[in-house]
Amino acid sequence: MEANTRSTGRLPAAFLTPGSSSFMDFLSVHSPDMLPGKRSLPPLQGAIEAPHGTTIVAASFPGGVVLAGDRRATMGNMIAQRDIEKVFPADEYSAVGIAGTAGLAVEMVKLFQLELEHFEKVEGATLSLEGKANRLSTMIRSNLAMAMQGLAVVPLFAGYDVDREKGRIFSYDVTGGRSEEVGYAATGSGSIFARGSMKKLYRDDLTEQQTLTLVVQALYDAADDDSATGGPDVARRIYPIVTVITDEGFRRLTDVESAEVARAVLERRMQEPDGPRAALL
């Protein structure tokens, strides 16, 4: 096939007339080795040490949803990278935050982006938010063999549902099991602390700006108790990646905007190291 393509300078007809709106199905037929879950690993000698991304949080507000992540990647008890990016746009109205094996997670996100773009070009319409969540579930399930060997990918998916006119959040387990979260969600090693933080501070009438502060507070609390989660690094000017998705589409806060929110949280923590207090009743 490759020789024929080189001699004619044209792609085979099968490449130009895919029989499915799913890019993953297309790859599974023509180049299955390019799918992460189809790759074979060499015999294992002990535990696999690979960089892991940690702690993604999301919270909805009237009119949209916020998705954010810290910047630290770890490898065992070592910091592998201080400024990794863990939150990516999936398309115009949705985004994915990654936790788990960093290399596989980034590769899965890129494949997911192609999957959504491929569907739109083939079908001439955008996949519903529910459909996008289902497609991501299928991709995670295809990585199950890798997950069983310690190379798991557990993302958090969020987006603005143009049909329901609201922000929605979906969480997953390593088998691809999908759950829709109400209000807020977290995944990754520091998720238990981030979720506890949001549980006490979240309200369903928060403004967009208040929601931005909420997720940064949650990431700070996660970093305070989980060594694999990185807090705002003022000295290196490394701050959380914070994104907002509304009816106007996906928007990532600039470094200046993210720094302003993080610095405001840090200044408040100088007076209250444990953060804002929730009322007892």
Short mmCIF file of C-alpha atoms in Angstrom, two decimals:
data_model
loop_
_atom_site.label_atom_id
_atom_site.label_comp_id
_atom_site.label_asym_id
_atom_site.label_seq_id
_atom_site.Cartn_x
_atom_site.Cartn_y
_atom_site.Cartn_z
CA MET A 1 0.00 0.00 0.00
CA GLU A 2 2.82 2.40 0.89
CA ALA A 3 4.68 1.71 -2.36
CA ASN A 4 1.53 2.30 -4.39
CA THR A 5 0.91 5.59 -2.58
CA ARG A 6 4.46 6.79 -3.24
CA SER A 7 4.29 5.91 -6.93
CA THR A 8 0.96 7.61 -7.61
CA GLY A 9 1.26 10.48 -5.15
CA ARG A 10 -2.34 9.87 -4.11
CA LEU A 11 -3.98 8.31 -1.07
CA PRO A 12 -5.84 5.01 -1.53
CA ALA A 13 -9.56 5.39 -2.14
CA ALA A 14 -10.36 3.80 1.23
CA PHE A 15 -8.65 6.71 2.97
CA LEU A 16 -10.81 9.21 1.11
CA THR A 17 -14.12 7.44 1.68
CA PRO A 18 -14.19 6.27 5.32
CA GLY A 19 -17.17 4.10 6.13
CA SER A 20 -17.59 5.43 9.66
CA SER A 21 -17.90 8.82 11.33
CA SER A 22 -15.57 7.51 14.04
CA PHE A 23 -11.89 8.26 13.52
CA MET A 24 -11.01 5.51 16.01
CA ASP A 25 -12.93 2.94 13.95
CA PHE A 26 -11.11 4.17 10.84
CA LEU A 27 -7.73 3.77 12.53
CA SER A 28 -8.61 0.34 13.90
CA VAL A 29 -9.13 -0.85 10.31
CA HIS A 30 -6.23 0.86 8.52
CA SER A 31 -3.60 1.46 11.24
CA PRO A 32 -4.57 -0.34 14.46
CA ASP A 33 -1.00 -0.04 15.78
CA MET A 34 -1.53 3.72 16.13
CA LEU A 35 -4.18 3.25 18.81
CA PRO A 36 -2.64 3.48 22.31
CA GLY A 37 -4.54 0.48 23.64
CA LYS A 38 -3.40 -1.76 20.75
CA ARG A 39 0.30 -1.44 21.49
CA SER A 40 2.11 -4.30 23.17
CA LEU A 41 4.49 -3.72 26.04
CA PRO A 42 7.77 -5.56 26.56
CA PRO A 43 7.97 -8.03 29.45
CA LEU A 44 7.77 -6.12 32.70
CA GLN A 45 10.50 -6.21 35.33
CA GLY A 46 8.98 -4.61 38.41
CA ALA A 47 6.81 -1.51 38.51
CA ILE A 48 6.74 0.90 35.57
CA GLU A 49 8.02 4.38 36.38
CA ALA A 50 6.37 6.93 34.11
CA PRO A 51 5.43 10.57 34.64
CA HIS A 52 1.94 10.97 36.09
CA GLY A 53 -0.28 14.01 35.95
CA THR A 54 -2.27 14.79 39.06
CA THR A 55 -5.36 16.68 40.21
CA ILE A 56 -7.93 18.13 37.87
CA VAL A 57 -10.97 20.00 39.18
CA ALA A 58 -14.17 21.30 37.59
CA ALA A 59 -17.14 23.31 38.80
CA SER A 60 -20.24 24.56 37.04
CA PHE A 61 -21.95 27.93 37.40
CA PRO A 62 -25.05 29.45 35.80
CA GLY A 63 -23.96 29.90 32.19
CA GLY A 64 -21.00 27.55 31.99
CA VAL A 65 -18.32 25.44 33.59
CA VAL A 66 -14.72 25.90 34.77
CA LEU A 67 -12.05 23.20 34.31
CA ALA A 68 -8.61 23.59 35.89
CA GLY A 69 -5.50 21.62 36.74
CA ASP A 70 -2.25 21.96 38.63
CA ARG A 71 1.08 21.89 36.78
CA ARG A 72 3.07 19.11 38.48
CA ALA A 73 3.93 15.71 37.01
CA THR A 74 5.52 13.10 39.26
CA MET A 75 7.48 9.91 38.72
CA GLY A 76 7.41 7.88 41.89
CA ASN A 77 8.44 10.24 44.67
CA MET A 78 10.25 12.56 42.27
CA ILE A 79 8.95 15.67 40.50
CA ALA A 80 9.22 14.85 36.79
CA GLN A 81 7.98 18.22 35.49
CA ARG A 82 6.85 21.43 37.17
CA ASP A 83 4.93 23.05 34.32
CA ILE A 84 3.09 20.26 32.52
CA GLU A 85 -0.17 21.16 30.79
CA LYS A 86 -3.09 18.96 31.80
CA VAL A 87 -6.15 20.81 30.47
CA PHE A 88 -6.86 20.88 26.74
CA PRO A 89 -9.73 22.03 24.52
CA ALA A 90 -11.56 19.07 22.98
CA ASP A 91 -13.48 21.29 20.58
CA GLU A 92 -15.17 24.69 20.66
CA TYR A 93 -17.51 23.84 23.55
CA SER A 94 -15.69 21.21 25.59
CA ALA A 95 -12.39 20.45 27.30
CA VAL A 96 -10.51 17.53 28.86
CA GLY A 97 -8.34 17.49 31.96
CA ILE A 98 -5.94 14.57 32.26
CA ALA A 99 -4.79 12.55 35.27
CA GLY A 100 -2.78 9.36 35.18
CA THR A 101 0.08 8.36 32.89
CA ALA A 102 1.02 11.65 31.27
CA GLY A 103 2.32 10.43 27.91
CA LEU A 104 -0.66 8.16 27.20
CA ALA A 105 -3.08 10.80 28.47
CA VAL A 106 -1.78 13.51 26.13
CA GLU A 107 -1.86 11.05 23.23
CA MET A 108 -5.45 10.12 24.08
CA VAL A 109 -6.49 13.77 24.17
CA LYS A 110 -5.00 14.40 20.72
CA LEU A 111 -6.82 11.34 19.38
CA PHE A 112 -10.04 12.56 21.00
CA GLN A 113 -9.65 15.97 19.36
CA LEU A 114 -9.23 14.26 15.98
CA GLU A 115 -12.22 12.03 16.70
CA LEU A 116 -14.50 15.03 17.23
CA GLU A 117 -13.13 16.92 14.24
CA HIS A 118 -13.47 13.85 12.03
CA PHE A 119 -17.10 13.35 13.06
CA GLU A 120 -17.93 16.97 12.31
CA LYS A 121 -16.36 16.83 8.86
CA VAL A 122 -17.95 13.51 7.91
CA GLU A 123 -21.41 14.17 9.34
CA GLY A 124 -21.53 17.93 8.76
CA ALA A 125 -22.76 18.45 12.31
CA THR A 126 -21.27 18.72 15.78
CA LEU A 127 -21.58 15.77 18.11
CA SER A 128 -23.76 16.43 21.17
CA LEU A 129 -22.02 16.88 24.51
CA GLU A 130 -23.48 13.54 25.62
CA GLY A 131 -22.08 11.95 22.49
CA LYS A 132 -18.64 13.43 23.12
CA ALA A 133 -18.68 12.04 26.66
CA ASN A 134 -19.59 8.61 25.30
CA ARG A 135 -16.79 8.70 22.71
CA LEU A 136 -14.25 9.51 25.39
CA SER A 137 -15.59 6.62 27.48
CA THR A 138 -14.94 4.25 24.58
CA MET A 139 -11.38 5.53 24.20
CA ILE A 140 -10.63 5.02 27.89
CA ARG A 141 -12.05 1.49 27.73
CA SER A 142 -9.75 0.68 24.81
CA ASN A 143 -6.80 1.48 27.09
CA LEU A 144 -7.87 -1.06 29.72
CA ALA A 145 -5.03 -3.48 28.96
CA MET A 146 -2.52 -0.70 29.60
CA ALA A 147 -4.37 0.37 32.74
CA MET A 148 -4.11 -3.14 34.15
CA GLN A 149 -0.33 -2.83 33.79
CA GLY A 150 -0.23 0.42 35.70
CA LEU A 151 -0.54 2.85 32.77
CA ALA A 152 -3.99 4.22 33.53
CA VAL A 153 -5.59 7.37 32.14
CA VAL A 154 -8.47 8.91 34.11
CA PRO A 155 -9.63 12.22 32.60
CA LEU A 156 -12.26 14.73 33.58
CA PHE A 157 -14.49 16.01 30.75
CA ALA A 158 -16.47 19.23 30.88
CA GLY A 159 -18.33 21.35 28.39
CA TYR A 160 -21.20 23.67 27.63
CA ASP A 161 -24.30 21.84 26.43
CA VAL A 162 -25.77 24.11 23.76
CA ASP A 163 -29.04 22.13 23.77
CA ARG A 164 -29.58 22.32 27.53
CA GLU A 165 -27.86 25.71 27.78
CA LYS A 166 -25.71 24.81 30.79
CA GLY A 167 -22.31 23.51 31.78
CA ARG A 168 -21.91 19.78 32.46
CA ILE A 169 -19.14 17.65 33.99
CA PHE A 170 -18.32 13.97 33.40
CA SER A 171 -15.91 11.79 35.37
CA TYR A 172 -14.54 8.35 34.44
CA ASP A 173 -12.92 5.28 35.94
CA VAL A 174 -10.14 3.21 34.33
CA THR A 175 -12.65 0.88 32.65
CA GLY A 176 -14.34 3.76 30.83
CA GLY A 177 -17.27 3.89 33.23
CA ARG A 178 -18.83 7.34 32.97
CA SER A 179 -20.64 9.40 35.60
CA GLU A 180 -22.16 12.84 35.27
CA GLU A 181 -21.25 15.00 38.24
CA VAL A 182 -23.50 17.65 39.77
CA GLY A 183 -21.91 20.97 40.60
CA TYR A 184 -18.27 20.00 40.92
CA ALA A 185 -15.82 17.14 40.48
CA ALA A 186 -12.17 16.23 40.83
CA THR A 187 -9.82 13.47 39.68
CA GLY A 188 -6.22 12.57 40.32
CA SER A 189 -4.13 11.91 43.41
CA GLY A 190 -5.21 15.09 45.18
CA SER A 191 -8.86 14.77 44.20
CA ILE A 192 -10.06 13.71 47.66
CA PHE A 193 -8.76 16.95 49.16
CA ALA A 194 -9.91 19.11 46.25
CA ARG A 195 -13.39 17.61 46.37
CA GLY A 196 -13.60 18.17 50.13
CA SER A 197 -12.60 21.80 49.63
CA MET A 198 -15.25 22.39 46.96
CA LYS A 199 -17.89 20.51 48.94
CA LYS A 200 -17.73 23.14 51.67
CA LEU A 201 -17.46 26.19 49.42
CA TYR A 202 -19.59 25.39 46.37
CA ARG A 203 -22.96 27.02 45.74
CA ASP A 204 -25.06 26.73 42.61
CA ASP A 205 -25.39 30.52 42.31
CA LEU A 206 -21.67 31.33 42.08
CA THR A 207 -20.57 33.86 39.48
CA GLU A 208 -17.93 32.97 36.91
CA GLN A 209 -15.26 34.87 38.86
CA GLN A 210 -16.23 33.18 42.12
CA THR A 211 -16.04 29.80 40.42
CA LEU A 212 -12.55 30.59 39.18
CA THR A 213 -11.54 31.35 42.75
CA LEU A 214 -13.25 28.17 43.97
CA VAL A 215 -11.23 25.84 41.71
CA VAL A 216 -7.94 27.55 42.55
CA GLN A 217 -8.78 27.25 46.27
CA ALA A 218 -9.46 23.55 45.71
CA LEU A 219 -6.14 23.04 43.90
CA TYR A 220 -4.36 24.87 46.71
CA ASP A 221 -5.97 22.58 49.30
CA ALA A 222 -5.03 19.54 47.23
CA ALA A 223 -1.40 20.69 47.05
CA ASP A 224 -1.45 21.36 50.79
CA ASP A 225 -2.13 17.70 51.59
CA ASP A 226 -0.96 15.78 48.50
CA SER A 227 2.74 15.91 47.61
CA ALA A 228 2.03 14.92 43.99
CA THR A 229 -0.05 18.06 43.42
CA GLY A 230 1.75 21.31 42.73
CA GLY A 231 0.55 24.57 44.22
CA PRO A 232 1.06 28.03 42.68
CA ASP A 233 4.82 28.53 42.16
CA VAL A 234 5.31 32.30 42.55
CA ALA A 235 9.10 32.15 42.23
CA ARG A 236 8.93 30.40 38.84
CA ARG A 237 5.68 32.12 37.82
CA ILE A 238 3.95 28.79 37.32
CA TYR A 239 0.23 28.94 38.02
CA PRO A 240 -2.68 26.53 37.47
CA ILE A 241 -4.19 26.20 34.02
CA VAL A 242 -7.74 27.49 34.29
CA THR A 243 -10.30 27.33 31.47
CA VAL A 244 -13.87 28.56 31.11
CA ILE A 245 -16.49 27.16 28.73
CA THR A 246 -19.69 29.12 28.11
CA ASP A 247 -22.09 29.73 25.22
CA GLU A 248 -19.27 31.79 23.71
CA GLY A 249 -17.04 28.73 23.60
CA PHE A 250 -13.79 27.60 25.21
CA ARG A 251 -11.45 30.16 26.74
CA ARG A 252 -8.21 29.60 28.60
CA LEU A 253 -7.23 32.25 31.11
CA THR A 254 -4.03 34.04 30.21
CA ASP A 255 -1.01 33.64 32.45
CA VAL A 256 -1.71 37.10 33.84
CA GLU A 257 -5.35 36.29 34.62
CA SER A 258 -4.44 32.95 36.24
CA ALA A 259 -1.71 34.63 38.27
CA GLU A 260 -4.16 37.26 39.55
CA VAL A 261 -6.57 34.62 40.87
CA ALA A 262 -3.75 32.54 42.38
CA ARG A 263 -2.11 35.55 44.03
CA ALA A 264 -5.45 36.63 45.53
CA VAL A 265 -5.83 33.15 47.05
CA LEU A 266 -2.24 33.19 48.33
CA GLU A 267 -2.67 36.61 49.95
CA ARG A 268 -5.79 35.42 51.75
CA ARG A 269 -3.97 32.28 52.90
CA MET A 270 -1.35 34.46 54.57
CA GLN A 271 -4.08 35.42 57.07
CA GLU A 272 -5.96 32.10 56.98
CA PRO A 273 -3.54 29.27 56.09
CA ASP A 274 -6.33 26.67 56.05
CA GLY A 275 -8.52 28.73 53.75
CA PRO A 276 -12.07 30.04 53.94
CA ARG A 277 -14.31 28.70 56.70
CA ALA A 278 -17.71 27.24 55.95
CA ALA A 279 -20.57 27.91 58.35
CA LEU A 280 -21.44 25.10 60.77
CA LEU A 281 -25.16 25.49 60.07
#
